[in-house]
CSV table of C-alpha atoms and ligand atoms in Angstrom, one decimal:
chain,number,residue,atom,x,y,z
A,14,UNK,CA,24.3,-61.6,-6.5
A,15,UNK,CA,21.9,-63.8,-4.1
A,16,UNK,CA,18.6,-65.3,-6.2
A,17,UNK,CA,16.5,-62.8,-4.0
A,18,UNK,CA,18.8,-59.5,-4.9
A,19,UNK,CA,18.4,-60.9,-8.6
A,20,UNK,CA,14.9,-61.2,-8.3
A,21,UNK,CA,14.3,-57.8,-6.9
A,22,UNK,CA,16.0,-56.3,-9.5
A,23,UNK,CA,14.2,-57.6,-11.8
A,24,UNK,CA,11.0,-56.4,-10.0
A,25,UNK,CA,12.5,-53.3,-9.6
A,26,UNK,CA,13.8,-52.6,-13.0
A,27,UNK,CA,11.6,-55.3,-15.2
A,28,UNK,CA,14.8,-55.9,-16.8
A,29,UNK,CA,16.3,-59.1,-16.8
A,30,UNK,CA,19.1,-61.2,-18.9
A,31,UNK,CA,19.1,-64.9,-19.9
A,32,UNK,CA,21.7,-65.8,-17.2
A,33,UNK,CA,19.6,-64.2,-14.6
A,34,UNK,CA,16.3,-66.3,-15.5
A,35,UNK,CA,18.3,-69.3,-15.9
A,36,UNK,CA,19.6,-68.6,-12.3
A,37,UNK,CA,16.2,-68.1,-10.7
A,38,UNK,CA,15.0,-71.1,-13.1
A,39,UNK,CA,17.9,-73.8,-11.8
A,40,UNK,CA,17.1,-72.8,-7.9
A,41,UNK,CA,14.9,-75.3,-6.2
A,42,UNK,CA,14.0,-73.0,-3.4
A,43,UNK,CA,10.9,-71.1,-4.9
A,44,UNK,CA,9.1,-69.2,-2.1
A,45,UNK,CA,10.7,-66.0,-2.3
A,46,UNK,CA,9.8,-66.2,-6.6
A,47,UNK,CA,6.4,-67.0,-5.7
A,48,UNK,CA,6.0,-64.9,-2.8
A,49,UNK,CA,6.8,-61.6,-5.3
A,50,UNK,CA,5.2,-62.8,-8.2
A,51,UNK,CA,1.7,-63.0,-6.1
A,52,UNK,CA,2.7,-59.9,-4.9
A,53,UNK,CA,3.3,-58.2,-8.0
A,54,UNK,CA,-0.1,-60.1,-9.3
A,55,UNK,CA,-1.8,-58.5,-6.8
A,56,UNK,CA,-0.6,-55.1,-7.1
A,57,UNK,CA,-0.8,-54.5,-11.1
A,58,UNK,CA,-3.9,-57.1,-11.7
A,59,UNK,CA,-5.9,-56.6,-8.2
A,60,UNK,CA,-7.6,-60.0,-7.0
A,61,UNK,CA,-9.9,-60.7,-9.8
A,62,UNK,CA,-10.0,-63.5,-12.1
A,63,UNK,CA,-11.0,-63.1,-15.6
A,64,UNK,CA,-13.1,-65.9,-16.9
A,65,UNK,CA,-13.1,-66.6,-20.6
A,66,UNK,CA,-15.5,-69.0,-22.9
A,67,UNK,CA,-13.7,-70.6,-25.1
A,68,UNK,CA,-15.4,-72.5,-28.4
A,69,UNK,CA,-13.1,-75.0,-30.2
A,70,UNK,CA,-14.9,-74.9,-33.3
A,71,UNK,CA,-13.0,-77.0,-35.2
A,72,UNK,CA,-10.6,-79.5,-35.2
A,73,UNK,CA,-9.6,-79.4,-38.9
A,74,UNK,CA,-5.9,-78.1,-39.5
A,75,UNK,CA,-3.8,-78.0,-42.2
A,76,UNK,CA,-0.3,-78.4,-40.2
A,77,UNK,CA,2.1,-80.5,-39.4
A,78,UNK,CA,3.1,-79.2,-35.7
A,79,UNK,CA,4.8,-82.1,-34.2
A,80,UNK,CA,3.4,-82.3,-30.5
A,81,UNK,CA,-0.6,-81.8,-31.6
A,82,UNK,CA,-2.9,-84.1,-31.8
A,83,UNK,CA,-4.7,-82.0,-34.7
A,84,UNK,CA,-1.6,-82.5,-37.1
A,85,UNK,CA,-2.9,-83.5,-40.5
A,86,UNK,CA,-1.4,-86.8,-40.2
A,87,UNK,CA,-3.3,-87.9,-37.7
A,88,UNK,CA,-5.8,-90.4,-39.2
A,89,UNK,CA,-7.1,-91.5,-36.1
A,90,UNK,CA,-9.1,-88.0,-35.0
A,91,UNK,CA,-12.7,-87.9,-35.7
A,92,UNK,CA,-13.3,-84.1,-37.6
A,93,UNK,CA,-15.9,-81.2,-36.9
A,94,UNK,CA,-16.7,-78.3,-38.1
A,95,UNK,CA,-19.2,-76.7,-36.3
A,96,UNK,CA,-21.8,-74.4,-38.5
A,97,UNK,CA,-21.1,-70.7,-38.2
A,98,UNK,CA,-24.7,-70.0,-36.3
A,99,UNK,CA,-24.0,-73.1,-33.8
A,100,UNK,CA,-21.0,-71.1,-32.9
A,101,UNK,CA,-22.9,-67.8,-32.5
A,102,UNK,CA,-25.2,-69.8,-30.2
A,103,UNK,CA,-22.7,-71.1,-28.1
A,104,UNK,CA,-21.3,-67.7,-27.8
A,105,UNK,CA,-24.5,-65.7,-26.8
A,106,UNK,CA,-25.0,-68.8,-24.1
A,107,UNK,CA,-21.6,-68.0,-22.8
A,108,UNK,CA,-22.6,-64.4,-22.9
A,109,UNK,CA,-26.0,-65.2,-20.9
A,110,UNK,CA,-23.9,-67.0,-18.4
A,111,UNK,CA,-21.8,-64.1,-17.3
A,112,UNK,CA,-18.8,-64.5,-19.8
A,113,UNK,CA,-17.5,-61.4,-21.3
A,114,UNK,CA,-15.4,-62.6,-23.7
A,115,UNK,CA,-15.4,-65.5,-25.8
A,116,UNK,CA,-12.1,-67.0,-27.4
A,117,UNK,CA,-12.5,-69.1,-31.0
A,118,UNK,CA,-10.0,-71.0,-31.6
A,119,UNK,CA,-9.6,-74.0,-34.3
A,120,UNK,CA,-6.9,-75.9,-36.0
A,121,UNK,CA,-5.8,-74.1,-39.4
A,122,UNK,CA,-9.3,-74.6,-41.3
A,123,UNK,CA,-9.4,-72.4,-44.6
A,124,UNK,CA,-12.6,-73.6,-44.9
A,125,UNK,CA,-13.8,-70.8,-42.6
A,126,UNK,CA,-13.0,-68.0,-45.0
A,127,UNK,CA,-12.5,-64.3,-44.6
A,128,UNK,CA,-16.0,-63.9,-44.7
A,129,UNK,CA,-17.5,-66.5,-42.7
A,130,UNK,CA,-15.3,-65.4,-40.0
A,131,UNK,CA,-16.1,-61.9,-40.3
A,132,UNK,CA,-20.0,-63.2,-40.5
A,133,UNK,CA,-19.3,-64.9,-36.9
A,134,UNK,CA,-17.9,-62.4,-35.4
A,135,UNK,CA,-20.4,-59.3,-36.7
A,136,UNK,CA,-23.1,-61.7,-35.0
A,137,UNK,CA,-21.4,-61.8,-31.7
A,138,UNK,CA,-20.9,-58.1,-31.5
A,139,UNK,CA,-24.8,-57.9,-32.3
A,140,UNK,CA,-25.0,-59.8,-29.2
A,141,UNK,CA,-23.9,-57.4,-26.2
A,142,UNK,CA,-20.7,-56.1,-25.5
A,143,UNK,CA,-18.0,-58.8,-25.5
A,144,UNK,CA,-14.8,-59.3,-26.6
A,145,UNK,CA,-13.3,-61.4,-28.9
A,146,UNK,CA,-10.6,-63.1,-29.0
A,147,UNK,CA,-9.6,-65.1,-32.5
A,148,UNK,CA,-7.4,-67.7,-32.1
A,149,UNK,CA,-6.9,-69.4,-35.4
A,150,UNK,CA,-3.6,-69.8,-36.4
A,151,UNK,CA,-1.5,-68.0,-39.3
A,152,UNK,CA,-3.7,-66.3,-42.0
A,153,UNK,CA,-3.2,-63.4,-44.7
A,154,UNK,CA,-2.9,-59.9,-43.6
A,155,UNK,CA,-5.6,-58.6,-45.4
A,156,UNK,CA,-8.0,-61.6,-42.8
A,157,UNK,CA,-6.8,-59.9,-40.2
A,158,UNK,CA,-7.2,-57.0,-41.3
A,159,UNK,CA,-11.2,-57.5,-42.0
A,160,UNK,CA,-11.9,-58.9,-38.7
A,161,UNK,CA,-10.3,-56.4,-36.8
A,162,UNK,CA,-12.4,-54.4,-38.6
A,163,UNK,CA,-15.5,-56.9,-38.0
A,164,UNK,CA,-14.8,-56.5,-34.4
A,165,UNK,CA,-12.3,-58.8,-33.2
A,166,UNK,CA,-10.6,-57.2,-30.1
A,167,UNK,CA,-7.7,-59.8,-29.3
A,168,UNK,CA,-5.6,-62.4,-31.5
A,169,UNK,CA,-3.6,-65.5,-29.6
A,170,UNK,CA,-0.7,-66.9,-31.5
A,171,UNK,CA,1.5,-68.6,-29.5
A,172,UNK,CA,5.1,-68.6,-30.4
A,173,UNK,CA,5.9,-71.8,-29.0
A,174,UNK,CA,9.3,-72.0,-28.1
A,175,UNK,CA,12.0,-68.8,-28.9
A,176,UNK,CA,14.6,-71.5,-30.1
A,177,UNK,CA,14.5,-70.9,-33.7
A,178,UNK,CA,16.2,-74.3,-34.8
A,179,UNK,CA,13.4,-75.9,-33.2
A,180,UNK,CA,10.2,-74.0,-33.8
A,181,UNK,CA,11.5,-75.1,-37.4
A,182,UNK,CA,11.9,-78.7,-36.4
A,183,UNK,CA,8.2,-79.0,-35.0
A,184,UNK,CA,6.9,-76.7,-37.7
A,185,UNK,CA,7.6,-78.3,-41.1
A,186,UNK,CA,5.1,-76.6,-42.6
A,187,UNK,CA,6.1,-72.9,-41.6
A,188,UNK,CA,9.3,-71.1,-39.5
A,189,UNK,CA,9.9,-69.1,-36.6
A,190,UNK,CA,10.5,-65.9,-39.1
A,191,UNK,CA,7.1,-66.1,-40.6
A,192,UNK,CA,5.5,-66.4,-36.8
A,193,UNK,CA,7.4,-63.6,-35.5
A,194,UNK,CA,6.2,-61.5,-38.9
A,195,UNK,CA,2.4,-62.8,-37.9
A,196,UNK,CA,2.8,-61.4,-34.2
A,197,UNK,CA,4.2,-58.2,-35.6
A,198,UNK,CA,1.5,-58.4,-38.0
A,199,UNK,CA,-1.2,-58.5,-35.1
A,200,UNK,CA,0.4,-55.5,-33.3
A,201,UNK,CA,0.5,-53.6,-36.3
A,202,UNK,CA,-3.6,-53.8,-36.3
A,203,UNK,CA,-3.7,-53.1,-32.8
A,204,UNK,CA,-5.3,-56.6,-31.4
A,205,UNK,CA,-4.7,-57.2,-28.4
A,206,UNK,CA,-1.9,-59.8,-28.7
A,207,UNK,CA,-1.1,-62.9,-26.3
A,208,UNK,CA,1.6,-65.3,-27.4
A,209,UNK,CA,2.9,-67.7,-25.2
A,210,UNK,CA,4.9,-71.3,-24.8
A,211,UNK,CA,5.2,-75.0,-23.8
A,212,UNK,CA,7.2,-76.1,-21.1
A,213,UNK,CA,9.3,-79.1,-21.6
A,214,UNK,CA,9.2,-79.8,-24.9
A,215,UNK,CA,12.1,-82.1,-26.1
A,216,UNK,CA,15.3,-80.5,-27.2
A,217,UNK,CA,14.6,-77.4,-25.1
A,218,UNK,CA,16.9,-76.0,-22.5
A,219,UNK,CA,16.5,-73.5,-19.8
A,220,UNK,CA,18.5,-70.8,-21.7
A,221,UNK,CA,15.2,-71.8,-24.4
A,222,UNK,CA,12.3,-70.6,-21.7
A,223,UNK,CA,14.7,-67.9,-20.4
A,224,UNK,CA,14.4,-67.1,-24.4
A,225,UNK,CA,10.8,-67.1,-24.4
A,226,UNK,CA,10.3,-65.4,-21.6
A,227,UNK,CA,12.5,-62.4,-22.8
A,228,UNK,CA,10.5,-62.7,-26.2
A,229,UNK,CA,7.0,-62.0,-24.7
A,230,UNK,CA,8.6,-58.6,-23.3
A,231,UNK,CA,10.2,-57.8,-26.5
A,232,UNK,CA,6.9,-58.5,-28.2
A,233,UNK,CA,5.1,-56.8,-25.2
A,234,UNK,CA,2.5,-58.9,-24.8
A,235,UNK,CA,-1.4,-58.4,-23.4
A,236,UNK,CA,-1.5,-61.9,-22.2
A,237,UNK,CA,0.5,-65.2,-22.0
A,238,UNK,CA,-0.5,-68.7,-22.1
A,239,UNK,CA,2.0,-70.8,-20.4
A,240,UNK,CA,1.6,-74.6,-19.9
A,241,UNK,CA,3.9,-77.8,-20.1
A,242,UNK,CA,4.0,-80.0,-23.2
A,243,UNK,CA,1.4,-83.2,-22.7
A,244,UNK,CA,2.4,-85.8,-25.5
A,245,UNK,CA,0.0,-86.9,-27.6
A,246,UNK,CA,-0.1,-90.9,-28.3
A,247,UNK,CA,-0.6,-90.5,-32.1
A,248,UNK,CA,2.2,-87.5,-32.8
A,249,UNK,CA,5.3,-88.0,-33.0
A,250,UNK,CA,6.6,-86.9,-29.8
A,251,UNK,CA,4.7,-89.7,-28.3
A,252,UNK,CA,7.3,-91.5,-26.3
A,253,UNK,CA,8.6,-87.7,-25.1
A,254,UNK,CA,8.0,-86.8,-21.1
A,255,UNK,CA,5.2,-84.5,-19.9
A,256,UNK,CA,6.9,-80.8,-18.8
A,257,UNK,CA,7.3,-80.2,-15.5
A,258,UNK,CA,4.4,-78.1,-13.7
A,259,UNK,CA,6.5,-76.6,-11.1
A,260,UNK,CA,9.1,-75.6,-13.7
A,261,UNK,CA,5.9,-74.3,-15.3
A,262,UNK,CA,5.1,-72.4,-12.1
A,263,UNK,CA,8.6,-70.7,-12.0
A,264,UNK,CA,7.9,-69.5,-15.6
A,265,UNK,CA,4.9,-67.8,-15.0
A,266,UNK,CA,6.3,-66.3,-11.6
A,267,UNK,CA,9.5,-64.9,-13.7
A,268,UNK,CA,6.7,-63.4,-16.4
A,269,UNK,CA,4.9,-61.7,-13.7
A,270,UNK,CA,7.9,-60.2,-12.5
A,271,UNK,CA,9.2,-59.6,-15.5
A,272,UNK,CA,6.2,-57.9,-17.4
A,273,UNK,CA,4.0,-57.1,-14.7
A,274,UNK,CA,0.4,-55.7,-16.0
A,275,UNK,CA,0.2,-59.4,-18.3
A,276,UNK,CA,-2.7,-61.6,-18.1
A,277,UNK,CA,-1.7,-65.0,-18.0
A,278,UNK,CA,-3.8,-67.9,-17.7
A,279,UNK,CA,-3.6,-71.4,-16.0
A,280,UNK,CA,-3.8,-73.2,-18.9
A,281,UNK,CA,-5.5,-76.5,-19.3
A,282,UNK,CA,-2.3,-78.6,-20.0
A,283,UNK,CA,-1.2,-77.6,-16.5
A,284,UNK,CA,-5.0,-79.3,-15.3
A,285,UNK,CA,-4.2,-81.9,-17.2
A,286,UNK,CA,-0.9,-82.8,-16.1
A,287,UNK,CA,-1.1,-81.6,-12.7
A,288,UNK,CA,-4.7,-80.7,-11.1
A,289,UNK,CA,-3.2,-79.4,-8.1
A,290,UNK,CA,-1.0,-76.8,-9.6
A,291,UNK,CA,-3.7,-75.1,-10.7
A,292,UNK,CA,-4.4,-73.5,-7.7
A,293,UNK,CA,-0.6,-73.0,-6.8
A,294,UNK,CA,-1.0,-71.3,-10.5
A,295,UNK,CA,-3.1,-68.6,-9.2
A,296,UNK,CA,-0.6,-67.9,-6.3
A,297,UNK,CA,2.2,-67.5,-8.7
A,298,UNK,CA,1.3,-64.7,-11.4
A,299,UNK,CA,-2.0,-66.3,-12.7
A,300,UNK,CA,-5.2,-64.2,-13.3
A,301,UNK,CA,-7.5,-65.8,-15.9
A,302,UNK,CA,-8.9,-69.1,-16.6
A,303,UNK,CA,-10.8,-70.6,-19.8
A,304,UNK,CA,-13.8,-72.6,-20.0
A,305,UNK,CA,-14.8,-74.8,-22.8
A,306,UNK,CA,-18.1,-74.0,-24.1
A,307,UNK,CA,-18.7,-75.8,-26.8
A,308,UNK,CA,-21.1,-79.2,-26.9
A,309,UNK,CA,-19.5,-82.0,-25.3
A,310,UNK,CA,-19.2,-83.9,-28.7
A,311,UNK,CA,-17.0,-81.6,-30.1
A,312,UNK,CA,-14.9,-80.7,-26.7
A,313,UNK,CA,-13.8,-84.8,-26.6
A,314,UNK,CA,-12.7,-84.1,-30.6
A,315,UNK,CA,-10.7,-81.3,-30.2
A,316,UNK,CA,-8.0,-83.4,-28.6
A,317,UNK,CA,-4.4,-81.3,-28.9
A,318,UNK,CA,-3.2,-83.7,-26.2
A,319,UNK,CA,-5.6,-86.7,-24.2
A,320,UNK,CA,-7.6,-84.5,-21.2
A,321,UNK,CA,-9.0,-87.4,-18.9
A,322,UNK,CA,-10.4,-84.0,-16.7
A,323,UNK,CA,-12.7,-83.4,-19.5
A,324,UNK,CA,-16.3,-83.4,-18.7
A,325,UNK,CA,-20.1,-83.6,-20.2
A,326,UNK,CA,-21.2,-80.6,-17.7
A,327,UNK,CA,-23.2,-77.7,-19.3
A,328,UNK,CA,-21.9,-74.1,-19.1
A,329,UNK,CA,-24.4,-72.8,-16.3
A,330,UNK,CA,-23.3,-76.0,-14.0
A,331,UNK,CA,-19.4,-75.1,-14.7
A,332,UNK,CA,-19.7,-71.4,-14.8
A,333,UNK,CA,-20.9,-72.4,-11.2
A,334,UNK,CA,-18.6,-75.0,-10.5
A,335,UNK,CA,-15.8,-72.5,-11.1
A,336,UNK,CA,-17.2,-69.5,-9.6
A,337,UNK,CA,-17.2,-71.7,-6.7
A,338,UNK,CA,-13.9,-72.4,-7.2
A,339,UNK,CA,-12.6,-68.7,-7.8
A,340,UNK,CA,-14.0,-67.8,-4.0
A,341,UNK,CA,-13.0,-70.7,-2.0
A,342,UNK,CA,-9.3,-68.9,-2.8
A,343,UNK,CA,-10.0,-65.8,-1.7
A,344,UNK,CA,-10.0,-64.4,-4.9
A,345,UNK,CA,-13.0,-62.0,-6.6
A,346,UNK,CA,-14.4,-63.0,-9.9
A,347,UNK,CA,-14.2,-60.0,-12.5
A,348,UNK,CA,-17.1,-58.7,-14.0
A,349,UNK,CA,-15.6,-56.8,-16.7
A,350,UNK,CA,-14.5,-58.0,-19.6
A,351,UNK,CA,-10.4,-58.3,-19.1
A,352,UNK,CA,-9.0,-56.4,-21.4
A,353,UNK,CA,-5.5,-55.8,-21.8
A,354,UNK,CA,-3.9,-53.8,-18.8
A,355,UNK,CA,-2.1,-50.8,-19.2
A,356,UNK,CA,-0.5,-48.1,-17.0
A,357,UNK,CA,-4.1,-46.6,-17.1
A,358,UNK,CA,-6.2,-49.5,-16.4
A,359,UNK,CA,-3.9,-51.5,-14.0
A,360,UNK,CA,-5.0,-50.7,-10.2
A,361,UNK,CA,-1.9,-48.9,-9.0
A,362,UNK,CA,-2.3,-46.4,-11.2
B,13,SAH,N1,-4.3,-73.2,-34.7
B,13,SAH,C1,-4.2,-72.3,-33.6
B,13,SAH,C2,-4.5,-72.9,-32.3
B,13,SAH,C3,-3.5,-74.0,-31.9
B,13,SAH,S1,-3.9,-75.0,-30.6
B,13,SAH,C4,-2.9,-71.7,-33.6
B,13,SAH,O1,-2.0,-72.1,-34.4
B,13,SAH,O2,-2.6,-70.7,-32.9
B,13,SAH,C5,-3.6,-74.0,-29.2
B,13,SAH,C6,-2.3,-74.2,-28.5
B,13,SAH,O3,-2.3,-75.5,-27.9
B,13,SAH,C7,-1.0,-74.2,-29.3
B,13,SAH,O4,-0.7,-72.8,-29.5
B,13,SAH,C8,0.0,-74.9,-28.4
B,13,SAH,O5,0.7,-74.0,-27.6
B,13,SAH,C9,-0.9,-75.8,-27.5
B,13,SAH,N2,-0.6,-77.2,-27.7
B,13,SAH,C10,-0.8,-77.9,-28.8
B,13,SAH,N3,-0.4,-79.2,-28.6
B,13,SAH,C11,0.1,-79.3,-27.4
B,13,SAH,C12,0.6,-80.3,-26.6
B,13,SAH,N4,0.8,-81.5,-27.0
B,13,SAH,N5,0.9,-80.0,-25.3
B,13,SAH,C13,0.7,-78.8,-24.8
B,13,SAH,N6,0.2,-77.8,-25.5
B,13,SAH,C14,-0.1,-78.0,-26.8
């Protein structure tokens, strides 16, 4: 079969093998991919762009993940903890500046307990109507459980990579069983669930992303963050290259194509490693984008890899600056709050 009959059977069918991804993947002539997976974007997702806050609220974490810069060997990171109203602030400004949801995210910090969590996000609901997403790494069921309860409309756990032999390698501290058993975890308590990948990292093979790609249908998915590994001076993968943002661009085109209604953002290791594929991003699949919201001190300390884009610019000037941004391509900014798309929801049906 040609690339393009492969690829239209997979947008046909949305089924696809690993030897057909790994086709599309090795082929260096992309605009038919892209061309479908803007197409598909545009018919299952319409032209708006869903703009998230996101508040890094603390850079504490108890694992060992090789490629982060949070790992608990790292000496050299300043910590924070921000207090649990200081992060209700931030998220009622984010609210006040036309966000409608508002991600929290953090290393692995037991110090925010079962009920201080549940405490944050009961004040955020008290706030108006928007989402939360918890994004906080692996915690006991019965956590979960409460602030789904609490509130808390969306969990992101990232799986990573789909090679089991190394998730295991840069995870010392857990395995790729127990993440699997987290994700199914989250479904069972009907979060909306987003997973998601690095591109690039050492060891990994195209068969791996074809891998991870197949994973995020098997999990079925609500959303997708997809970015290239940035090494971090002070892990151990320091001396390891940056991924590859247009192999990062062919990953989210085959997800589009593949799963159709997911969100998937442009992720802020594909601004940091490549400014300009952020746009192509949004022509390949892409339909949401995150904005840091948190004080400036504490953005510069949450520092999973370097970001030399990072910037001390409040959340009015940026919600601007990337409202600006959304129009110049064309695109609509969305005024509701994003949440997961489904047969019912999605604007073909
Ligand atoms: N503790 C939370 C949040 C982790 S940080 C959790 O476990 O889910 C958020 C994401 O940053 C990770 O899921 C990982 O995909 C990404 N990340 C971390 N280090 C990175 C690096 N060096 N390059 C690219 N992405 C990285």
């Amino acid at each position: 079969m040609s690339i393009k009959a492969t690829i239209d059977k997979i947008v046909e069918t949305s089924k696809a093998d690993i030897n057909e991804i790994v086709e599309i993947l090795s082929c260096d002539n992309t605009d038919y991919l892209f061309k479908k997976a803007n197409e598909i974007r545009k018919k299952y997702c319409g032209d708006e762009i869903h703009l998230r806050a996101i508040i890094e609220f603390s850079n504490y974490c108890r694992c060992d993940c090789l490629y982060c810069g949070l790992n608990r060997k790292n000496s050299f990171l300043s910590k924070y903890r921000m207090e649990l109203d200081e992060i209700v602030e931030y998220a009622e400004k984010a609210y006040k500046n036309g966000y409608k949801t508002v991600v929290l995210q953090s290393g692995e910090d037991l110090w925010y307990t079962r009920d201080k969590i549940s405490y944050i996000i009961r004040k955020i609901k008290e706030i108006g109507d928007i989402a939360i997403t918890l994004s906080v790494g692996e915690r006991d069921y019965e956590d979960y459980k409460q602030w789904r309860l609490d509130g808390a409309d969306r969990f992101l756990l990232k799986h990573e990579t789909a090679d089991e032999k190394l998730y295991n390698y840069l995870h010392p501290h857990s395995s790729f069983k127990n993440r699997l058993k987290y994700l199914k975890w989250l479904k069972e308590l009907e979060y909306q669930v987003g997973s998601g990948f690095m591109i690039d990292l050492p060891g990994q093979k195209l068969e791996t992303l074809a891998k991870d790609i197949l994973l995020l249908k098997e999990l079925d998915v609500d959303m997708a963050g997809i970015g290239p590994f940035v090494p971090h001076p002070k892990t151990e993968l320091r001396n390891s290259l940056p991924g590859d943002t247009n192999l990062t661009l062919k990953v989210l085109a085959i997800t589009r194509i593949l799963l159709k209604r997911v969100h998937l953002p442009t992720t802020t290791s594909l601004e940091v490693t490549n400014i300009k594929d952020r746009k192509n991003a949004f022509y390949t699949g892409a339909n949401v984008i995150m904005r840091k919201v948190q004080p400036y001190k504490y953005r510069k300390l949450y520092e999973i890899y370097p970001n030399p884009n990072l910037k001390d610019i409040g959340i009015k000037e940026e919600r601007i600056e990337i409202e600006n941004y959304i129009k110049m391509l064309g695109r609509k900014i969305s005024d509701t709050r994003g949440d997961a798309i489904t047969k019912s929801t999605s604007s073909i049906c």
